[in-house]
């Protein structure tokens, strides 16, 4: 009998596919093990629980997003617009996963909290690295994060499939300026 090794990466990928096909509401260790044609042991061994697995899926999303964006060449003065363009293009490659992760109403509260926390940490790292303004206090940074996240999600949902980067960034600049309440922008936003 051939033995199959279920790596952490393989379980994450299969779980992502399971959620796309069946939704978060049907994700249990038993259902996932049946889907993967294996016992539940590798899931518990790698992630400890179904919640640990869901949290790891969220962290993996932001980790891969960060790594991909780090390879981009962007203009510091247009950083947040260019990041939004990259985000939209990146989530379009796996739009069904994006919609499950960000828009699903069937995520549990713990996964929603993890998504919010990981997104906030990701935004804070971006701000520290690229923003022209100093890091605001944590409450203000959280407000800015939430506003920017709404812009990103809205752009991902409504932007045309093919859009020129320069046009996208120019059109999104007023929205981002409004989201940041001009706190970030010392340049003319017109």
N, CA, C and O of each residue as an XYZ file, in Angstrom:
760
protein
N       0.835     -1.181      0.000
C       0.000      0.000      0.000
C       0.881      1.246      0.000
O       1.832      1.346      0.776
N       0.558      2.185     -0.871
C       1.311      3.418     -0.987
C       0.908      4.384      0.117
O      -0.276      4.559      0.407
N       1.897      5.000      0.720
C       1.643      5.940      1.806
C       1.748      7.377      1.268
O       2.706      7.718      0.574
N       0.766      8.200      1.592
C       0.744      9.587      1.144
C       1.129     10.487      2.311
O       0.632     10.322      3.425
N       2.007     11.429      2.050
C       2.401     12.387      3.073
C       1.581     13.661      2.887
O       1.543     14.237      1.800
N       0.940     14.082      3.947
C       0.144     15.295      3.914
C       0.909     16.416      4.595
O       0.910     16.542      5.819
N       1.555     17.220      3.778
C       2.329     18.332      4.302
C       1.388     19.462      4.723
O       0.218     19.498      4.344
N       1.921     20.352      5.494
C       1.174     21.533      5.921
C       0.644     22.293      4.703
O      -0.526     22.675      4.673
N       1.492     22.511      3.705
C       1.113     23.228      2.488
C      -0.010     22.504      1.764
O      -0.964     23.138      1.313
N       0.088     21.180      1.646
C      -0.929     20.405      0.936
C      -2.278     20.488      1.658
O      -3.324     20.624      1.023
N      -2.242     20.407      2.970
C      -3.494     20.502      3.737
C      -4.099     21.888      3.581
O      -5.312     22.017      3.416
N      -3.271     22.930      3.630
C      -3.785     24.287      3.454
C      -4.441     24.451      2.077
O      -5.534     25.006      1.963
N      -3.767     23.967      1.047
C      -4.296     24.100     -0.309
C      -5.611     23.331     -0.467
O      -6.563     23.849     -1.051
N      -5.666     22.123      0.039
C      -6.899     21.319     -0.062
C      -8.021     21.947      0.762
O      -9.183     21.900      0.359
N      -7.686     22.530      1.900
C      -8.696     23.186      2.729
C      -9.257     24.399      2.004
O     -10.467     24.627      2.004
N      -8.385     25.164      1.393
C      -8.819     26.320      0.614
C      -9.795     25.873     -0.479
O     -10.845     26.488     -0.662
N      -9.454     24.812     -1.197
C     -10.342     24.289     -2.249
C     -11.672     23.798     -1.657
O     -12.738     24.025     -2.229
N     -11.589     23.124     -0.504
C     -12.799     22.634      0.158
C     -13.733     23.801      0.480
O     -14.933     23.735      0.215
N     -13.172     24.874      1.054
C     -13.990     26.024      1.437
C     -14.599     26.682      0.202
O     -15.760     27.090      0.232
N     -13.842     26.790     -0.871
C     -14.369     27.370     -2.108
C     -15.561     26.554     -2.603
O     -16.560     27.120     -3.046
N     -15.458     25.234     -2.529
C     -16.522     24.366     -3.037
C     -17.689     24.213     -2.073
O     -18.836     24.082     -2.502
N     -17.403     24.228     -0.765
C     -18.423     23.865      0.219
C     -18.730     24.941      1.250
O     -19.693     24.814      2.006
N     -17.929     25.995      1.291
C     -18.153     27.070      2.251
C     -17.566     26.779      3.620
O     -17.312     25.628      3.976
N     -17.357     27.843      4.376
C     -16.835     27.708      5.740
C     -17.789     26.910      6.628
O     -17.354     26.177      7.516
N     -19.087     27.059      6.382
C     -20.070     26.417      7.251
C     -19.962     24.897      7.258
O     -20.406     24.260      8.213
N     -19.393     24.307      6.233
C     -19.254     22.851      6.158
C     -17.856     22.359      6.515
O     -17.571     21.165      6.427
N     -16.991     23.275      6.914
C     -15.617     22.884      7.238
C     -15.538     22.307      8.648
O     -15.659     23.024      9.641
N     -15.337     21.019      8.707
C     -15.034     20.317      9.954
C     -13.833     19.429      9.675
O     -13.519     19.148      8.519
N     -13.171     18.993     10.718
C     -12.026     18.102     10.517
C     -12.483     16.835      9.807
O     -11.812     16.359      8.891
N     -13.605     16.292     10.220
C     -14.105     15.055      9.604
C     -14.453     15.265      8.132
O     -14.074     14.448      7.293
N     -15.161     16.339      7.803
C     -15.508     16.605      6.399
C     -14.268     16.830      5.544
O     -14.199     16.354      4.410
N     -13.297     17.547      6.076
C     -12.063     17.792      5.334
C     -11.289     16.492      5.127
O     -10.762     16.250      4.042
N     -11.219     15.660      6.158
C     -10.526     14.379      6.025
C     -11.198     13.505      4.966
O     -10.515     12.845      4.183
N     -12.523     13.498      4.939
C     -13.241     12.744      3.900
C     -12.934     13.316      2.523
O     -12.704     12.560      1.579
N     -12.927     14.627      2.397
C     -12.629     15.297      1.137
C     -11.228     14.950      0.646
O     -11.005     14.764     -0.550
N     -10.289     14.866      1.586
C      -8.900     14.578      1.236
C      -8.598     13.082      1.203
O      -7.488     12.675      0.860
N      -9.588     12.267      1.560
C      -9.430     10.814      1.580
C      -8.274     10.410      2.500
O      -7.341      9.716      2.095
N      -8.371     10.868      3.745
C      -7.346     10.561      4.737
C      -7.979     10.530      6.119
O      -9.170     10.804      6.269
N      -7.193     10.199      7.114
C      -7.688     10.251      8.488
C      -7.603     11.697      8.987
O      -7.033     12.562      8.322
N      -8.163     11.936     10.138
C      -8.137     13.276     10.718
C      -6.789     13.594     11.373
O      -6.494     14.756     11.652
N      -5.979     12.575     11.617
C      -4.721     12.746     12.344
C      -3.780     13.797     11.752
O      -3.272     14.626     12.508
N      -3.519     13.808     10.439
C      -2.600     14.832      9.908
C      -3.081     16.267     10.153
O      -2.270     17.171     10.356
N      -4.384     16.468     10.133
C      -4.918     17.811     10.368
C      -4.650     18.228     11.812
O      -4.157     19.325     12.073
N      -4.981     17.341     12.740
C      -4.728     17.655     14.152
C      -3.232     17.788     14.439
O      -2.813     18.646     15.216
N      -2.443     16.941     13.810
C      -0.996     16.964     14.039
C      -0.388     18.278     13.535
O       0.464     18.864     14.203
N      -0.822     18.738     12.367
C      -0.251     19.945     11.765
C      -0.816     21.239     12.361
O      -0.091     22.226     12.483
N      -2.108     21.244     12.735
C      -2.769     22.505     13.099
C      -3.422     22.501     14.480
O      -3.822     23.557     14.970
N      -3.536     21.352     15.108
C      -4.097     21.283     16.455
C      -5.613     21.249     16.511
O      -6.189     20.548     17.343
N      -6.261     21.996     15.638
C      -7.723     22.071     15.626
C      -8.177     22.656     14.297
O      -7.363     23.130     13.503
N      -9.474     22.619     14.066
C      -9.999     23.216     12.843
C      -9.818     24.727     12.894
O      -9.608     25.358     11.858
N      -9.897     25.315     14.086
C      -9.679     26.755     14.205
C      -8.221     27.105     13.912
O      -7.937     28.108     13.257
N      -7.303     26.275     14.397
C      -5.895     26.490     14.091
C      -5.642     26.448     12.596
O      -4.832     27.216     12.076
N      -6.325     25.561     11.909
C      -6.211     25.457     10.454
C      -6.781     26.709      9.773
O      -6.168     27.249      8.852
N      -7.936     27.161     10.221
C      -8.526     28.365      9.628
C      -7.643     29.586      9.868
O      -7.468     30.411      8.972
N      -7.091     29.705     11.063
C      -6.190     30.822     11.359
C      -4.961     30.768     10.458
O      -4.491     31.802      9.983
N      -4.447     29.585     10.227
C      -3.275     29.430      9.365
C      -3.597     29.792      7.910
O      -2.745     30.328      7.202
N      -4.816     29.503      7.470
C      -5.234     29.909      6.121
C      -5.204     31.428      5.973
O      -4.756     31.949      4.952
N      -5.679     32.128      6.990
C      -5.672     33.593      6.970
C      -4.234     34.105      6.942
O      -3.897     34.974      6.138
N      -3.393     33.568      7.814
C      -1.990     33.994      7.871
C      -1.284     33.702      6.549
O      -0.478     34.505      6.082
N      -1.584     32.568      5.959
C      -0.989     32.195      4.676
C      -1.393     33.181      3.578
O      -0.570     33.539      2.735
N      -2.643     33.619      3.582
C      -3.111     34.598      2.597
C      -2.250     35.856      2.667
O      -1.745     36.319      1.644
N      -2.082     36.407      3.857
C      -1.328     37.655      4.000
C       0.168     37.443      3.792
O       0.854     38.341      3.306
N       0.669     36.302      4.143
C       2.085     36.003      3.915
C       2.389     35.967      2.414
O       3.362     36.568      1.958
N       1.557     35.263      1.657
C       1.763     35.181      0.211
C       1.548     36.529     -0.462
O       2.259     36.875     -1.405
N       0.569     37.291      0.020
C       0.325     38.636     -0.508
C       1.551     39.523     -0.269
O       1.990     40.230     -1.176
N       2.095     39.488      0.931
C       3.277     40.303      1.269
C       4.482     39.921      0.430
O       5.188     40.790     -0.082
N       4.718     38.632      0.289
C       5.867     38.177     -0.505
C       5.735     38.602     -1.952
O       6.712     39.038     -2.562
N       4.554     38.484     -2.503
C       4.345     38.885     -3.891
C       4.526     40.377     -4.080
O       5.126     40.816     -5.061
N       4.008     41.158     -3.145
C       4.123     42.603     -3.288
C       5.562     43.071     -3.086
O       5.983     44.051     -3.699
N       6.310     42.390     -2.243
C       7.706     42.769     -2.001
C       8.528     42.712     -3.286
O       9.541     43.401     -3.403
N       8.106     41.909     -4.236
C       8.814     41.784     -5.511
C       8.443     42.882     -6.504
O       9.033     42.964     -7.582
N       7.469     43.728     -6.151
C       7.006     44.783     -7.048
C       7.871     46.022     -6.898
O       8.415     46.305     -5.830
N       7.981     46.741     -7.982
C       8.677     48.018     -7.971
C       7.604     49.100     -7.948
O       6.843     49.252     -8.904
N       7.549     49.850     -6.849
C       6.499     50.860     -6.769
C       7.082     52.215     -6.391
O       8.170     52.315     -5.823
N       6.335     53.235     -6.718
C       6.729     54.606     -6.426
C       6.273     54.957     -5.013
O       5.085     54.842     -4.713
N       7.183     55.380     -4.138
C       6.802     55.686     -2.756
C       5.671     56.713     -2.638
O       4.825     56.599     -1.751
N       5.651     57.704     -3.519
C       4.616     58.734     -3.418
C       3.234     58.226     -3.837
O       2.227     58.874     -3.551
N       3.178     57.095     -4.498
C       1.895     56.507     -4.907
C       1.731     55.113     -4.325
O       1.015     54.278     -4.877
N       2.393     54.873     -3.219
C       2.447     53.521     -2.670
C       1.074     52.910     -2.418
O       0.808     51.797     -2.872
N       0.200     53.609     -1.705
C      -1.072     53.002     -1.325
C      -1.976     52.762     -2.535
O      -2.768     51.820     -2.528
N      -1.874     53.581     -3.554
C      -2.619     53.333     -4.781
C      -2.054     52.112     -5.511
O      -2.803     51.258     -5.986
N      -0.728     52.042     -5.593
C      -0.100     50.909     -6.279
C      -0.325     49.597     -5.527
O      -0.500     48.541     -6.134
N      -0.317     49.683     -4.206
C      -0.614     48.475     -3.425
C      -2.051     48.026     -3.702
O      -2.309     46.833     -3.863
N      -2.971     48.967     -3.757
C      -4.373     48.613     -4.048
C      -4.477     47.940     -5.411
O      -5.204     46.959     -5.568
N      -3.750     48.467     -6.398
C      -3.751     47.851     -7.730
C      -3.219     46.423     -7.648
O      -3.805     45.503     -8.218
N      -2.114     46.243     -6.942
C      -1.547     44.903     -6.803
C      -2.539     43.978     -6.089
O      -2.745     42.841     -6.512
N      -3.138     44.459     -5.027
C      -4.104     43.659     -4.259
C      -5.234     43.185     -5.168
O      -5.583     42.004     -5.164
N      -5.802     44.096     -5.940
C      -6.913     43.741     -6.833
C      -6.466     42.705     -7.862
O      -7.163     41.716     -8.089
N      -5.311     42.927     -8.482
C      -4.822     41.973     -9.474
C      -4.536     40.612     -8.831
O      -4.815     39.567     -9.418
N      -3.984     40.639     -7.637
C      -3.612     39.400     -6.948
C      -4.843     38.593     -6.543
O      -4.882     37.383     -6.764
N      -5.847     39.242     -5.956
C      -7.029     38.482     -5.538
C      -7.853     38.021     -6.737
O      -8.596     37.044     -6.636
N      -7.731     38.704     -7.859
C      -8.445     38.274     -9.060
C      -7.946     36.922     -9.562
O      -8.675     36.205    -10.248
N      -6.706     36.573     -9.222
C      -6.162     35.280     -9.645
C      -6.868     34.127     -8.936
O      -6.897     33.004     -9.439
N      -7.428     34.406     -7.783
C      -8.161     33.390     -7.029
C      -9.368     34.066     -6.364
O      -9.500     34.086     -5.140
N     -10.232     34.611     -7.205
C     -11.345     35.427     -6.731
C     -12.313     34.653     -5.841
O     -12.851     35.203     -4.881
N     -12.530     33.395     -6.155
C     -13.458     32.600     -5.329
C     -12.941     32.464     -3.898
O     -13.721     32.505     -2.947
N     -11.632     32.303     -3.749
C     -11.060     32.219     -2.403
C     -11.178     33.567     -1.701
O     -11.534     33.628     -0.524
N     -10.882     34.641     -2.416
C     -11.027     35.978     -1.856
C     -12.446     36.199     -1.339
O     -12.630     36.685     -0.223
N     -13.444     35.847     -2.136
C     -14.827     36.081     -1.708
C     -15.180     35.242     -0.490
O     -15.883     35.716      0.402
N     -14.705     34.009     -0.438
C     -14.968     33.191      0.748
C     -14.287     33.781      1.979
O     -14.888     33.863      3.050
N     -13.046     34.186      1.823
C     -12.274     34.672      2.958
C     -12.755     36.036      3.449
O     -12.874     36.248      4.656
N     -13.034     36.960      2.536
C     -13.361     38.327      2.931
C     -14.857     38.630      2.976
O     -15.282     39.502      3.734
N     -15.649     37.940      2.194
C     -17.057     38.315      2.075
C     -18.036     37.290      2.634
O     -19.227     37.580      2.748
N     -17.566     36.116      2.980
C     -18.458     35.068      3.467
C     -19.059     35.438      4.814
O     -18.357     35.877      5.725
N     -20.334     35.258      4.922
C     -21.013     35.490      6.197
C     -21.015     34.234      7.053
O     -21.536     34.244      8.168
N     -20.436     33.151      6.542
C     -20.445     31.901      7.298
C     -19.120     31.623      8.008
O     -18.959     30.571      8.627
N     -18.166     32.563      7.923
C     -16.943     32.429      8.727
C     -17.341     32.520     10.188
O     -18.276     33.239     10.541
N     -16.627     31.785     11.041
C     -16.925     31.917     12.452
C     -16.259     33.173     13.016
O     -15.416     33.784     12.360
N     -16.640     33.548     14.226
C     -16.133     34.789     14.832
C     -14.622     34.762     15.037
O     -13.951     35.780     14.867
N     -14.086     33.594     15.403
C     -12.643     33.491     15.625
C     -11.863     33.738     14.332
O     -10.842     34.425     14.341
N     -12.344     33.181     13.233
C     -11.675     33.376     11.947
C     -11.817     34.830     11.498
O     -10.880     35.396     10.935
N     -12.961     35.430     11.738
C     -13.157     36.836     11.410
C     -12.192     37.706     12.217
O     -11.593     38.634     11.673
N     -12.040     37.412     13.505
C     -11.087     38.162     14.345
C      -9.656     37.975     13.840
O      -8.886     38.934     13.782
N      -9.305     36.750     13.477
C      -7.967     36.481     12.953
C      -7.744     37.251     11.653
O      -6.671     37.819     11.450
N      -8.734     37.276     10.781
C      -8.645     38.007      9.523
C      -8.427     39.499      9.798
O      -7.586     40.137      9.164
N      -9.178     40.037     10.730
C      -9.041     41.454     11.085
C      -7.656     41.725     11.673
O      -7.017     42.713     11.312
N      -7.190     40.867     12.566
C      -5.889     41.064     13.206
C      -4.738     40.943     12.204
O      -3.829     41.773     12.201
N      -4.775     39.931     11.371
C      -3.705     39.753     10.376
C      -3.701     40.894      9.365
O      -2.640     41.367      8.957
N      -4.882     41.330      8.964
C      -4.980     42.446      8.047
C      -4.415     43.716      8.688
O      -3.699     44.478      8.037
N      -4.733     43.938      9.946
C      -4.229     45.102     10.677
C      -2.698     45.062     10.773
O      -2.036     46.069     10.521
N      -2.142     43.918     11.133
C      -0.680     43.780     11.242
C      -0.013     44.016      9.884
O       1.035     44.655      9.797
N      -0.626     43.501      8.849
C      -0.126     43.692      7.486
C      -0.143     45.181      7.133
O       0.835     45.703      6.600
N      -1.248     45.861      7.429
C      -1.378     47.289      7.148
C      -0.356     48.098      7.957
O       0.256     49.029      7.434
N      -0.177     47.741      9.223
C       0.788     48.452     10.063
C       2.196     48.328      9.484
O       2.941     49.307      9.448
N       2.558     47.142      9.035
C       3.881     46.934      8.432
C       4.024     47.765      7.157
O       5.080     48.348      6.911
N       2.974     47.818      6.354
C       3.008     48.642      5.142
C       3.173     50.117      5.498
O       3.960     50.826      4.872
N       2.434     50.571      6.494
C       2.510     51.976      6.908
C       3.924     52.317      7.369
O       4.500     53.326      6.962
N       4.470     51.457      8.225
C       5.812     51.707      8.759
C       6.854     51.756      7.648
O       7.812     52.527      7.716
N       6.662     50.939      6.638
C       7.641     50.854      5.570
C       7.494     51.963      4.528
O       8.492     52.456      4.005
N       6.257     52.355      4.224
C       6.056     53.214      3.054
C       5.373     54.551      3.294
O       5.496     55.450      2.462
N       4.667     54.712      4.388
C       3.896     55.950      4.570
C       4.810     57.145      4.794
O       5.858     57.043      5.433
N       4.383     58.280      4.251
C       5.149     59.518      4.419
C       4.892     60.137      5.787
O       5.658     60.991      6.233
N       3.833     59.719      6.450
C       3.467     60.267      7.757
C       3.929     59.326      8.867
O       4.086     58.126      8.643
N       4.147     59.870     10.062
C       4.529     59.007     11.185
C       3.394     58.053     11.565
O       2.227     58.304     11.265
N       3.750     56.986     12.214
C       2.776     55.987     12.649
C       1.834     56.610     13.679
O       2.287     57.071     14.727
N       0.532     56.630     13.396
C      -0.412     57.200     14.366
C      -0.595     56.276     15.567
O      -0.090     55.153     15.579
N      -1.320     56.756     16.571
C      -1.598     55.897     17.721
C      -2.436     54.699     17.264
O      -3.027     54.729     16.185
N      -2.486     53.660     18.076
C      -3.097     52.395     17.650
C      -4.575     52.536     17.299
O      -5.048     51.884     16.368
N      -5.305     53.366     18.018
C      -6.726     53.540     17.706
C      -6.907     54.195     16.339
O      -7.747     53.770     15.546
N      -6.117     55.228     16.070
C      -6.194     55.912     14.778
C      -5.728     55.004     13.645
O      -6.320     54.995     12.566
N      -4.667     54.243     13.895
C      -4.177     53.316     12.880
C      -5.242     52.269     12.557
O      -5.399     51.878     11.401
N      -5.959     51.824     13.559
C      -7.033     50.856     13.329
C      -8.132     51.468     12.462
O      -8.655     50.793     11.575
N      -8.491     52.723     12.696
C      -9.487     53.405     11.861
C      -8.999     53.516     10.419
O      -9.743     53.246      9.476
N      -7.739     53.917     10.264
C      -7.172     54.039      8.913
C      -7.147     52.686      8.213
O      -7.463     52.579      7.028
N      -6.769     51.658      8.961
C      -6.763     50.300      8.404
C      -8.150     49.911      7.918
O      -8.314     49.449      6.789
N      -9.143     50.100      8.774
C     -10.504     49.712      8.400
C     -10.954     50.458      7.142
O     -11.539     49.857      6.241
N     -10.685     51.752      7.078
C     -11.061     52.538      5.902
C     -10.366     52.019      4.639
O     -10.996     51.856      3.594
N      -9.077     51.766      4.751
C      -8.312     51.289      3.591
C      -8.775     49.892      3.177
O      -8.869     49.594      1.987
N      -9.059     49.045      4.153
C      -9.544     47.703      3.840
C     -10.859     47.765      3.071
O     -11.069     46.993      2.136
N     -11.747     48.684      3.461
C     -13.004     48.844      2.726
C     -12.736     49.281      1.289
O     -13.396     48.814      0.361
N     -11.770     50.173      1.108
C     -11.405     50.606     -0.246
C     -10.865     49.425     -1.044
O     -11.248     49.232     -2.198
N      -9.979     48.634     -0.442
C      -9.404     47.482     -1.145
C     -10.472     46.476     -1.552
O     -10.509     46.023     -2.695
N     -11.331     46.136     -0.615
C     -12.377     45.150     -0.908
C     -13.323     45.700     -1.971
O     -13.688     44.988     -2.908
N     -13.718     46.957     -1.830
C     -14.585     47.572     -2.835
C     -13.947     47.589     -4.210
O     -14.606     47.311     -5.212
N     -12.669     47.915     -4.257
C     -11.960     47.931     -5.544
C     -11.877     46.529     -6.133
O     -12.051     46.350     -7.338
N     -11.613     45.544     -5.295
C     -11.512     44.163     -5.781
C     -12.839     43.667     -6.335
O     -12.866     42.902     -7.299
N     -13.925     44.095     -5.737
C     -15.249     43.633     -6.154
C     -15.752     44.393     -7.384
O     -16.445     43.816     -8.222
N     -15.411     45.681     -7.502
C     -16.029     46.498     -8.549
C     -15.134     46.852     -9.740
O     -15.643     47.239    -10.792
N     -13.828     46.727     -9.595
C     -12.935     47.134    -10.692
C     -13.119     46.221    -11.900
O     -13.364     45.025    -11.747
N     -13.002     46.785    -13.097
C     -13.085     45.949    -14.301
C     -11.974     44.895    -14.311
O     -10.941     45.059    -13.661
N     -12.197     43.838    -15.042
C     -11.225     42.754    -15.092
C      -9.873     43.236    -15.572
O      -8.845     42.886    -14.993
N      -9.866     44.024    -16.611
C      -8.608     44.577    -17.127
C      -8.646     46.091    -16.942
O      -9.553     46.779    -17.410
N      -7.639     46.573    -16.250
C      -7.575     48.008    -16.033
C      -6.116     48.439    -16.044
O      -5.249     47.778    -15.472
N      -5.870     49.537    -16.691
C      -4.535     50.098    -16.755
C      -4.124     50.563    -15.357
O      -4.905     51.202    -14.653
N      -2.902     50.240    -14.966
C      -2.420     50.572    -13.626
C      -2.470     52.074    -13.362
O      -2.928     52.498    -12.301
N      -2.010     52.876    -14.307
C      -1.997     54.337    -14.120
C      -3.415     54.877    -13.958
O      -3.666     55.722    -13.098
N      -4.332     54.395    -14.776
C      -5.725     54.829    -14.689
C      -6.314     54.400    -13.345
O      -6.960     55.195    -12.662
N      -6.091     53.156    -12.973
C      -6.596     52.635    -11.697
C      -6.103     53.490    -10.530
O      -6.893     53.923     -9.692
N      -4.792     53.731    -10.483
C      -4.203     54.495     -9.372
C      -4.742     55.917     -9.336
O      -5.029     56.446     -8.262
N      -4.879     56.532    -10.487
C      -5.404     57.899    -10.550
C      -6.850     57.946    -10.069
O      -7.229     58.836     -9.308
N      -7.653     56.985    -10.516
C      -9.060     56.963    -10.115
C      -9.239     56.606     -8.647
O     -10.194     57.057     -8.015
N      -8.346     55.815     -8.102
C      -8.481     55.390     -6.708
C      -7.919     56.414     -5.721
O      -8.295     56.410     -4.549
N      -7.039     57.275     -6.175
C      -6.381     58.248     -5.279
C      -7.372     59.058     -4.434
O      -7.154     59.185     -3.229
N      -8.451     59.612     -5.007
C      -9.389     60.362     -4.154
C     -10.065     59.493     -3.091
O     -10.314     59.954     -1.977
N     -10.360     58.249     -3.431
C     -10.951     57.344     -2.435
C      -9.984     57.068     -1.295
O     -10.369     57.082     -0.126
N      -8.738     56.819     -1.638
C      -7.741     56.553     -0.602
C      -7.514     57.802      0.233
O      -7.382     57.718      1.454
N      -7.468     58.946     -0.408
C      -7.314     60.202      0.315
C      -8.456     60.389      1.313
O      -8.235     60.798      2.453
N      -9.669     60.089      0.876
C     -10.821     60.188      1.760
C     -10.732     59.159      2.880
O     -11.036     59.462      4.033
N     -10.314     57.941      2.538
C     -10.188     56.890      3.558
C      -9.191     57.282      4.633
O      -9.388     56.995      5.814
N      -8.125     57.936      4.217
C      -7.109     58.371      5.175
C      -7.378     59.778      5.688
O      -6.608     60.311      6.486
N      -8.461     60.373      5.234
C      -8.861     61.721      5.652
C      -7.708     62.692      5.489
O      -7.465     63.546      6.342
N      -7.008     62.548      4.383
C      -5.858     63.352      3.959
C      -4.712     63.358      4.967
O      -3.771     64.138      4.821
N      -4.775     62.513      5.972
C      -3.725     62.432      6.987
C      -2.388     62.031      6.390
O      -1.337     62.510      6.815
N      -2.436     61.166      5.421
C      -1.232     60.592      4.852
C      -0.635     61.455      3.751
O       0.577     61.456      3.538
N      -1.486     62.178      3.064
C      -1.056     62.807      1.821
C      -0.588     64.236      2.029
O      -1.358     65.106      2.435
N       0.657     64.457      1.752
C       1.173     65.816      1.764
C       1.212     66.348      0.341
O       1.427     67.540      0.124
N       1.001     65.456     -0.638
C       1.029     65.864     -2.040
C      -0.375     66.291     -2.476
O      -1.360     66.032     -1.786
N      -0.442     66.922     -3.587
C      -1.706     67.377     -4.143
C      -2.458     66.172     -4.695
O      -1.920     65.427     -5.513
N      -3.688     65.979     -4.257
C      -4.495     64.846     -4.715
C      -5.615     65.407     -5.568
O      -6.685     65.746     -5.064
N      -5.363     65.501     -6.846
C      -6.397     66.042     -7.726
C      -6.543     65.185     -8.946
O      -7.368     65.477     -9.812
